[in-house]
Amino acid sequence: EDQVTQSPEALRLQEGESSSLNCSYTVSGLRGLFWYRQDPGKGPEFLFTLYSAGEEKEKERLKATLTKKESFLHITAPKPEDSATYLCAVPPWTGGGNKLTFGTGTQLKVEL
Amino acid sequence: GAGVSQSPRYKVAKRGQDVALRCDPISGHVSLFWYQQALGQGPEFLTYFQNEAQLDKSGLPSDRFFAERPEGSVSTLKIQRTQQEDSAVYLCASSLGGGPDTQYFGPGTRLTVL
């Protein structure tokens, strides 16, 4: 069974204090790893898709990287508006269509 | 363009009532997904449509849950005889094709069963 584990569960940063969020996964094969941001009371908002080990993608202060067993979401010089829950998810390798298995998320709080 | 929309945004039901939750996917999106999200958890898969065909309903927790997408566009998730454990946020997502494309989520419907 596919599993996705995210750490830490919660993270509190000062504005400008860079850090990384971890997403580790156990799947038979990877058909993509998705990162989403979720604000309270809203649906997940798509950030990145990564498909192969070594791949990196950037958007503003966020950079996602992928290895064979885990992905990192690096946040550089975060601002309070980056506060949200960050979710990662993977589709099944075979048989399960395209349903996503999500981790429980990392709740990020960036303070002034 | 317009994103995925869901209605109602909030629903309060008495235990035993039936509820219907609506999802309008992005126009032209072939695939539609329903997820359930409990407080402090990630979304959990319920069911998946490709056009009007329900290809996977393995995540539906009981036979009280039923979903349909009769014309391959709008979808409805129906819960019969609601129970307190059904209280959660129900998220709908759509994707352009039938492969592992990016899923775009709606705002969700928060269901509270009293």
PDB file of C-alpha atoms in Angstrom:
ATOM      1  CA  GLU A   1       0.000   0.000   0.000  1.00  0.00           C
ATOM      2  CA  ASP A   2       1.285   3.440  -0.937  1.00  0.00           C
ATOM      3  CA  GLN A   3       2.301   5.568   2.005  1.00  0.00           C
ATOM      4  CA  VAL A   4       3.239   9.223   2.303  1.00  0.00           C
ATOM      5  CA  THR A   5       4.780  10.638   5.470  1.00  0.00           C
ATOM      6  CA  GLN A   6       5.404  14.314   6.061  1.00  0.00           C
ATOM      7  CA  SER A   7       7.584  15.954   8.671  1.00  0.00           C
ATOM      8  CA  PRO A   8       7.555  17.951  10.756  1.00  0.00           C
ATOM      9  CA  GLU A   9       3.840  18.050  11.581  1.00  0.00           C
ATOM     10  CA  ALA A  10       4.146  21.726  12.473  1.00  0.00           C
ATOM     11  CA  LEU A  11       6.841  24.316  11.977  1.00  0.00           C
ATOM     12  CA  ARG A  12       7.121  27.825  13.321  1.00  0.00           C
ATOM     13  CA  LEU A  13       9.591  30.177  11.628  1.00  0.00           C
ATOM     14  CA  GLN A  14      10.558  33.777  12.005  1.00  0.00           C
ATOM     15  CA  GLU A  15      10.218  35.897   8.886  1.00  0.00           C
ATOM     16  CA  GLY A  16      13.356  35.384   6.802  1.00  0.00           C
ATOM     17  CA  GLU A  17      14.315  32.126   8.542  1.00  0.00           C
ATOM     18  CA  SER A  18      14.751  29.512   5.795  1.00  0.00           C
ATOM     19  CA  SER A  19      13.851  25.848   6.344  1.00  0.00           C
ATOM     20  CA  SER A  20      12.768  22.650   4.613  1.00  0.00           C
ATOM     21  CA  LEU A  21       9.741  20.399   4.778  1.00  0.00           C
ATOM     22  CA  ASN A  22      10.085  16.675   4.137  1.00  0.00           C
ATOM     23  CA  CYS A  23       7.835  14.232   2.281  1.00  0.00           C
ATOM     24  CA  SER A  24       8.873  10.587   2.207  1.00  0.00           C
ATOM     25  CA  TYR A  25       6.967   8.029   0.173  1.00  0.00           C
ATOM     26  CA  THR A  26       6.794   4.306  -0.348  1.00  0.00           C
ATOM     27  CA  VAL A  27       5.387   3.362  -3.730  1.00  0.00           C
ATOM     28  CA  SER A  28       6.242   0.612  -6.196  1.00  0.00           C
ATOM     29  CA  GLY A  29       7.076   3.212  -8.815  1.00  0.00           C
ATOM     30  CA  LEU A  30       6.686   6.952  -9.079  1.00  0.00           C
ATOM     31  CA  ARG A  31       4.288   8.518 -11.574  1.00  0.00           C
ATOM     32  CA  GLY A  32       4.738  11.947 -10.089  1.00  0.00           C
ATOM     33  CA  LEU A  33       4.848  13.661  -6.720  1.00  0.00           C
ATOM     34  CA  PHE A  34       2.556  16.627  -6.146  1.00  0.00           C
ATOM     35  CA  TRP A  35       2.921  19.498  -3.700  1.00  0.00           C
ATOM     36  CA  TYR A  36      -0.092  21.538  -2.638  1.00  0.00           C
ATOM     37  CA  ARG A  37      -0.646  24.461  -0.316  1.00  0.00           C
ATOM     38  CA  GLN A  38      -3.837  24.618   1.744  1.00  0.00           C
ATOM     39  CA  ASP A  39      -5.075  27.696   3.565  1.00  0.00           C
ATOM     40  CA  PRO A  40      -7.679  27.362   6.342  1.00  0.00           C
ATOM     41  CA  GLY A  41     -11.174  26.903   4.958  1.00  0.00           C
ATOM     42  CA  LYS A  42      -9.952  26.449   1.386  1.00  0.00           C
ATOM     43  CA  GLY A  43      -9.179  23.592  -0.941  1.00  0.00           C
ATOM     44  CA  PRO A  44      -5.596  22.555  -1.738  1.00  0.00           C
ATOM     45  CA  GLU A  45      -3.853  24.820  -4.234  1.00  0.00           C
ATOM     46  CA  PHE A  46      -1.441  23.187  -6.679  1.00  0.00           C
ATOM     47  CA  LEU A  47       2.221  24.161  -6.377  1.00  0.00           C
ATOM     48  CA  PHE A  48       4.493  21.652  -8.152  1.00  0.00           C
ATOM     49  CA  THR A  49       4.729  18.277  -9.818  1.00  0.00           C
ATOM     50  CA  LEU A  50       8.016  16.355  -9.817  1.00  0.00           C
ATOM     51  CA  TYR A  51       8.521  13.207 -11.882  1.00  0.00           C
ATOM     52  CA  SER A  52      12.084  11.974 -11.543  1.00  0.00           C
ATOM     53  CA  ALA A  53      14.910  11.917  -9.033  1.00  0.00           C
ATOM     54  CA  GLY A  54      17.081  15.000  -9.305  1.00  0.00           C
ATOM     55  CA  GLU A  55      14.299  17.183 -10.616  1.00  0.00           C
ATOM     56  CA  GLU A  56      13.837  20.626  -9.059  1.00  0.00           C
ATOM     57  CA  LYS A  57      11.135  23.254  -9.487  1.00  0.00           C
ATOM     58  CA  GLU A  58      10.917  26.773  -8.107  1.00  0.00           C
ATOM     59  CA  LYS A  59       8.193  29.316  -7.510  1.00  0.00           C
ATOM     60  CA  GLU A  60       8.949  32.537  -5.679  1.00  0.00           C
ATOM     61  CA  ARG A  61      10.361  31.556  -2.274  1.00  0.00           C
ATOM     62  CA  LEU A  62       9.609  27.846  -2.724  1.00  0.00           C
ATOM     63  CA  LYS A  63      11.788  25.160  -4.279  1.00  0.00           C
ATOM     64  CA  ALA A  64      10.796  21.511  -4.501  1.00  0.00           C
ATOM     65  CA  THR A  65      13.336  18.737  -4.983  1.00  0.00           C
ATOM     66  CA  LEU A  66      12.977  14.990  -5.457  1.00  0.00           C
ATOM     67  CA  THR A  67      15.092  11.946  -4.636  1.00  0.00           C
ATOM     68  CA  LYS A  68      14.209   8.280  -5.035  1.00  0.00           C
ATOM     69  CA  LYS A  69      12.565   8.078  -1.634  1.00  0.00           C
ATOM     70  CA  GLU A  70      11.658  11.608  -0.603  1.00  0.00           C
ATOM     71  CA  SER A  71      10.939  15.149  -1.624  1.00  0.00           C
ATOM     72  CA  PHE A  72      11.828  18.401   0.060  1.00  0.00           C
ATOM     73  CA  LEU A  73      10.063  21.727  -0.066  1.00  0.00           C
ATOM     74  CA  HIS A  74      12.618  24.410   0.677  1.00  0.00           C
ATOM     75  CA  ILE A  75      11.336  27.780   1.831  1.00  0.00           C
ATOM     76  CA  THR A  76      13.801  30.630   1.479  1.00  0.00           C
ATOM     77  CA  ALA A  77      13.352  33.829   3.482  1.00  0.00           C
ATOM     78  CA  PRO A  78       9.689  33.087   4.234  1.00  0.00           C
ATOM     79  CA  LYS A  79       7.079  35.765   4.788  1.00  0.00           C
ATOM     80  CA  PRO A  80       3.937  35.628   6.944  1.00  0.00           C
ATOM     81  CA  GLU A  81       1.852  35.052   3.823  1.00  0.00           C
ATOM     82  CA  ASP A  82       3.621  31.720   3.349  1.00  0.00           C
ATOM     83  CA  SER A  83       1.822  30.457   6.451  1.00  0.00           C
ATOM     84  CA  ALA A  84      -0.341  27.504   5.387  1.00  0.00           C
ATOM     85  CA  THR A  85      -0.474  23.715   5.472  1.00  0.00           C
ATOM     86  CA  TYR A  86       1.715  22.106   2.831  1.00  0.00           C
ATOM     87  CA  LEU A  87       0.598  18.738   1.502  1.00  0.00           C
ATOM     88  CA  CYS A  88       2.373  16.245  -0.704  1.00  0.00           C
ATOM     89  CA  ALA A  89       0.700  13.418  -2.598  1.00  0.00           C
ATOM     90  CA  VAL A  90       1.438  10.568  -5.002  1.00  0.00           C
ATOM     91  CA  PRO A  91      -0.713   8.619  -7.482  1.00  0.00           C
ATOM     92  CA  PRO A  92      -0.576   4.817  -7.498  1.00  0.00           C
ATOM     93  CA  TRP A  93       1.987   3.017  -9.647  1.00  0.00           C
ATOM     94  CA  THR A  94      -0.498   0.540 -11.050  1.00  0.00           C
ATOM     95  CA  GLY A  95      -4.128  -0.427 -10.805  1.00  0.00           C
ATOM     96  CA  GLY A  96      -5.413   2.471  -8.774  1.00  0.00           C
ATOM     97  CA  GLY A  97      -6.103   4.948 -11.512  1.00  0.00           C
ATOM     98  CA  ASN A  98      -5.068   8.434 -10.618  1.00  0.00           C
ATOM     99  CA  LYS A  99      -6.316   8.834  -7.081  1.00  0.00           C
ATOM    100  CA  LEU A 100      -3.827  10.683  -4.903  1.00  0.00           C
ATOM    101  CA  THR A 101      -2.524   9.416  -1.574  1.00  0.00           C
ATOM    102  CA  PHE A 102      -1.792  12.424   0.622  1.00  0.00           C
ATOM    103  CA  GLY A 103       0.394  12.912   3.637  1.00  0.00           C
ATOM    104  CA  THR A 104      -1.040  14.557   6.730  1.00  0.00           C
ATOM    105  CA  GLY A 105       0.686  17.825   5.885  1.00  0.00           C
ATOM    106  CA  THR A 106       3.077  20.259   7.544  1.00  0.00           C
ATOM    107  CA  GLN A 107       1.437  23.243   9.173  1.00  0.00           C
ATOM    108  CA  LEU A 108       3.756  26.211   8.667  1.00  0.00           C
ATOM    109  CA  LYS A 109       3.484  29.409  10.663  1.00  0.00           C
ATOM    110  CA  VAL A 110       5.733  32.332   9.749  1.00  0.00           C
ATOM    111  CA  GLU A 111       5.880  35.110  12.296  1.00  0.00           C
ATOM    112  CA  LEU A 112       7.096  38.693  12.054  1.00  0.00           C
TER     113      LEU A 112
ATOM    114  CA  GLY B   1     -10.914  30.916 -16.194  1.00  0.00           C
ATOM    115  CA  ALA B   2     -13.289  29.529 -13.616  1.00  0.00           C
ATOM    116  CA  GLY B   3     -11.972  26.930 -11.242  1.00  0.00           C
ATOM    117  CA  VAL B   4     -13.721  24.033  -9.582  1.00  0.00           C
ATOM    118  CA  SER B   5     -16.797  25.125  -7.669  1.00  0.00           C
ATOM    119  CA  GLN B   6     -18.687  23.296  -4.967  1.00  0.00           C
ATOM    120  CA  SER B   7     -22.018  23.883  -3.306  1.00  0.00           C
ATOM    121  CA  PRO B   8     -23.119  24.305  -0.674  1.00  0.00           C
ATOM    122  CA  ARG B   9     -19.996  25.531   1.074  1.00  0.00           C
ATOM    123  CA  TYR B  10     -21.444  24.575   4.444  1.00  0.00           C
ATOM    124  CA  LYS B  11     -24.086  22.023   5.316  1.00  0.00           C
ATOM    125  CA  VAL B  12     -25.519  21.155   8.689  1.00  0.00           C
ATOM    126  CA  ALA B  13     -27.589  17.992   8.848  1.00  0.00           C
ATOM    127  CA  LYS B  14     -29.345  16.152  11.600  1.00  0.00           C
ATOM    128  CA  ARG B  15     -28.294  12.560  12.045  1.00  0.00           C
ATOM    129  CA  GLY B  16     -30.312  10.386   9.716  1.00  0.00           C
ATOM    130  CA  GLN B  17     -30.919  13.037   7.067  1.00  0.00           C
ATOM    131  CA  ASP B  18     -29.821  12.642   3.463  1.00  0.00           C
ATOM    132  CA  VAL B  19     -27.501  15.232   1.919  1.00  0.00           C
ATOM    133  CA  ALA B  20     -26.358  16.013  -1.625  1.00  0.00           C
ATOM    134  CA  LEU B  21     -23.129  17.816  -2.391  1.00  0.00           C
ATOM    135  CA  ARG B  22     -22.498  19.299  -5.818  1.00  0.00           C
ATOM    136  CA  CYS B  23     -19.283  19.738  -7.777  1.00  0.00           C
ATOM    137  CA  ASP B  24     -18.795  21.756 -10.976  1.00  0.00           C
ATOM    138  CA  PRO B  25     -15.412  20.828 -12.458  1.00  0.00           C
ATOM    139  CA  ILE B  26     -13.280  22.956 -14.725  1.00  0.00           C
ATOM    140  CA  SER B  27     -14.860  22.966 -18.169  1.00  0.00           C
ATOM    141  CA  GLY B  28     -13.447  20.257 -20.399  1.00  0.00           C
ATOM    142  CA  HIS B  29     -11.820  18.276 -17.610  1.00  0.00           C
ATOM    143  CA  VAL B  30     -12.243  14.579 -18.169  1.00  0.00           C
ATOM    144  CA  SER B  31     -11.462  13.299 -14.683  1.00  0.00           C
ATOM    145  CA  LEU B  32     -13.276  14.139 -11.466  1.00  0.00           C
ATOM    146  CA  PHE B  33     -12.368  13.044  -7.955  1.00  0.00           C
ATOM    147  CA  TRP B  34     -14.032  13.216  -4.552  1.00  0.00           C
ATOM    148  CA  TYR B  35     -11.976  13.300  -1.362  1.00  0.00           C
ATOM    149  CA  GLN B  36     -12.881  13.479   2.319  1.00  0.00           C
ATOM    150  CA  GLN B  37     -10.742  15.537   4.684  1.00  0.00           C
ATOM    151  CA  ALA B  38     -10.955  15.231   8.437  1.00  0.00           C
ATOM    152  CA  LEU B  39      -9.626  18.009  10.643  1.00  0.00           C
ATOM    153  CA  GLY B  40      -5.828  18.013  10.740  1.00  0.00           C
ATOM    154  CA  GLN B  41      -5.532  15.270   8.137  1.00  0.00           C
ATOM    155  CA  GLY B  42      -4.740  15.101   4.455  1.00  0.00           C
ATOM    156  CA  PRO B  43      -7.522  14.460   1.952  1.00  0.00           C
ATOM    157  CA  GLU B  44      -8.545  10.812   1.556  1.00  0.00           C
ATOM    158  CA  PHE B  45      -9.790   9.426  -1.741  1.00  0.00           C
ATOM    159  CA  LEU B  46     -13.445   8.496  -2.081  1.00  0.00           C
ATOM    160  CA  THR B  47     -14.230   7.973  -5.757  1.00  0.00           C
ATOM    161  CA  TYR B  48     -13.133   8.805  -9.308  1.00  0.00           C
ATOM    162  CA  PHE B  49     -14.906   9.430 -12.616  1.00  0.00           C
ATOM    163  CA  GLN B  50     -13.543   9.529 -16.112  1.00  0.00           C
ATOM    164  CA  ASN B  51     -16.238  11.332 -18.079  1.00  0.00           C
ATOM    165  CA  GLU B  52     -19.477   9.725 -16.878  1.00  0.00           C
ATOM    166  CA  ALA B  53     -17.908   6.396 -15.932  1.00  0.00           C
ATOM    167  CA  GLN B  54     -17.189   5.763 -12.270  1.00  0.00           C
ATOM    168  CA  LEU B  55     -13.898   3.900 -12.533  1.00  0.00           C
ATOM    169  CA  ASP B  56     -13.012   3.613  -8.855  1.00  0.00           C
ATOM    170  CA  LYS B  57     -15.245   3.803  -5.814  1.00  0.00           C
ATOM    171  CA  SER B  58     -12.973   1.912  -3.484  1.00  0.00           C
ATOM    172  CA  GLY B  59     -12.721   4.784  -1.006  1.00  0.00           C
ATOM    173  CA  LEU B  60     -16.439   5.166  -0.317  1.00  0.00           C
ATOM    174  CA  PRO B  61     -16.734   4.268   3.387  1.00  0.00           C
ATOM    175  CA  SER B  62     -20.132   2.586   3.233  1.00  0.00           C
ATOM    176  CA  ASP B  63     -23.090   1.926   0.959  1.00  0.00           C
ATOM    177  CA  ARG B  64     -24.655   5.088   2.347  1.00  0.00           C
ATOM    178  CA  PHE B  65     -22.308   7.025   0.068  1.00  0.00           C
ATOM    179  CA  PHE B  66     -23.185   7.335  -3.590  1.00  0.00           C
ATOM    180  CA  ALA B  67     -21.729   9.492  -6.356  1.00  0.00           C
ATOM    181  CA  GLU B  68     -22.801  10.175  -9.907  1.00  0.00           C
ATOM    182  CA  ARG B  69     -21.718  12.193 -12.921  1.00  0.00           C
ATOM    183  CA  PRO B  70     -24.453  11.412 -15.452  1.00  0.00           C
ATOM    184  CA  GLU B  71     -23.397  13.727 -18.282  1.00  0.00           C
ATOM    185  CA  GLY B  72     -19.672  13.721 -17.675  1.00  0.00           C
ATOM    186  CA  SER B  73     -19.613  17.187 -16.198  1.00  0.00           C
ATOM    187  CA  VAL B  74     -21.307  18.093 -12.897  1.00  0.00           C
ATOM    188  CA  SER B  75     -21.057  15.501 -10.159  1.00  0.00           C
ATOM    189  CA  THR B  76     -23.107  14.915  -7.029  1.00  0.00           C
ATOM    190  CA  LEU B  77     -22.001  13.086  -3.905  1.00  0.00           C
ATOM    191  CA  LYS B  78     -24.958  11.836  -1.922  1.00  0.00           C
ATOM    192  CA  ILE B  79     -24.829  10.602   1.648  1.00  0.00           C
ATOM    193  CA  GLN B  80     -27.866   8.801   2.957  1.00  0.00           C
ATOM    194  CA  ARG B  81     -28.847   8.532   6.620  1.00  0.00           C
ATOM    195  CA  THR B  82     -25.951  10.731   7.750  1.00  0.00           C
ATOM    196  CA  GLN B  83     -23.997   9.779  10.855  1.00  0.00           C
ATOM    197  CA  GLN B  84     -21.815  11.936  13.087  1.00  0.00           C
ATOM    198  CA  GLU B  85     -18.696  10.268  11.734  1.00  0.00           C
ATOM    199  CA  ASP B  86     -19.584  11.654   8.288  1.00  0.00           C
ATOM    200  CA  SER B  87     -18.738  15.154   9.527  1.00  0.00           C
ATOM    201  CA  ALA B  88     -15.786  16.328   7.446  1.00  0.00           C
ATOM    202  CA  VAL B  89     -14.843  18.549   4.524  1.00  0.00           C
ATOM    203  CA  TYR B  90     -15.683  17.008   1.168  1.00  0.00           C
ATOM    204  CA  LEU B  91     -13.361  18.109  -1.601  1.00  0.00           C
ATOM    205  CA  CYS B  92     -13.876  17.774  -5.323  1.00  0.00           C
ATOM    206  CA  ALA B  93     -11.008  17.900  -7.813  1.00  0.00           C
ATOM    207  CA  SER B  94     -10.797  17.722 -11.581  1.00  0.00           C
ATOM    208  CA  SER B  95      -7.986  17.051 -14.033  1.00  0.00           C
ATOM    209  CA  LEU B  96      -7.707  17.547 -17.754  1.00  0.00           C
ATOM    210  CA  GLY B  97      -6.959  14.037 -18.939  1.00  0.00           C
ATOM    211  CA  GLY B  98      -7.157  10.463 -17.828  1.00  0.00           C
ATOM    212  CA  GLY B  99      -3.545  10.120 -16.706  1.00  0.00           C
ATOM    213  CA  PRO B 100      -1.799  11.334 -13.542  1.00  0.00           C
ATOM    214  CA  ASP B 101      -2.412  14.960 -14.450  1.00  0.00           C
ATOM    215  CA  THR B 102      -2.520  17.780 -11.970  1.00  0.00           C
ATOM    216  CA  GLN B 103      -5.723  17.753  -9.947  1.00  0.00           C
ATOM    217  CA  TYR B 104      -7.301  21.135  -9.254  1.00  0.00           C
ATOM    218  CA  PHE B 105      -9.396  21.333  -6.129  1.00  0.00           C
ATOM    219  CA  GLY B 106     -12.550  23.171  -5.261  1.00  0.00           C
ATOM    220  CA  PRO B 107     -13.076  25.003  -1.959  1.00  0.00           C
ATOM    221  CA  GLY B 108     -14.816  22.052  -0.356  1.00  0.00           C
ATOM    222  CA  THR B 109     -18.113  21.536   1.432  1.00  0.00           C
ATOM    223  CA  ARG B 110     -17.934  21.391   5.203  1.00  0.00           C
ATOM    224  CA  LEU B 111     -20.535  18.911   6.442  1.00  0.00           C
ATOM    225  CA  THR B 112     -21.505  18.902  10.087  1.00  0.00           C
ATOM    226  CA  VAL B 113     -23.834  16.154  11.305  1.00  0.00           C
ATOM    227  CA  LEU B 114     -25.525  16.860  14.621  1.00  0.00           C
TER     228      LEU B 114
END
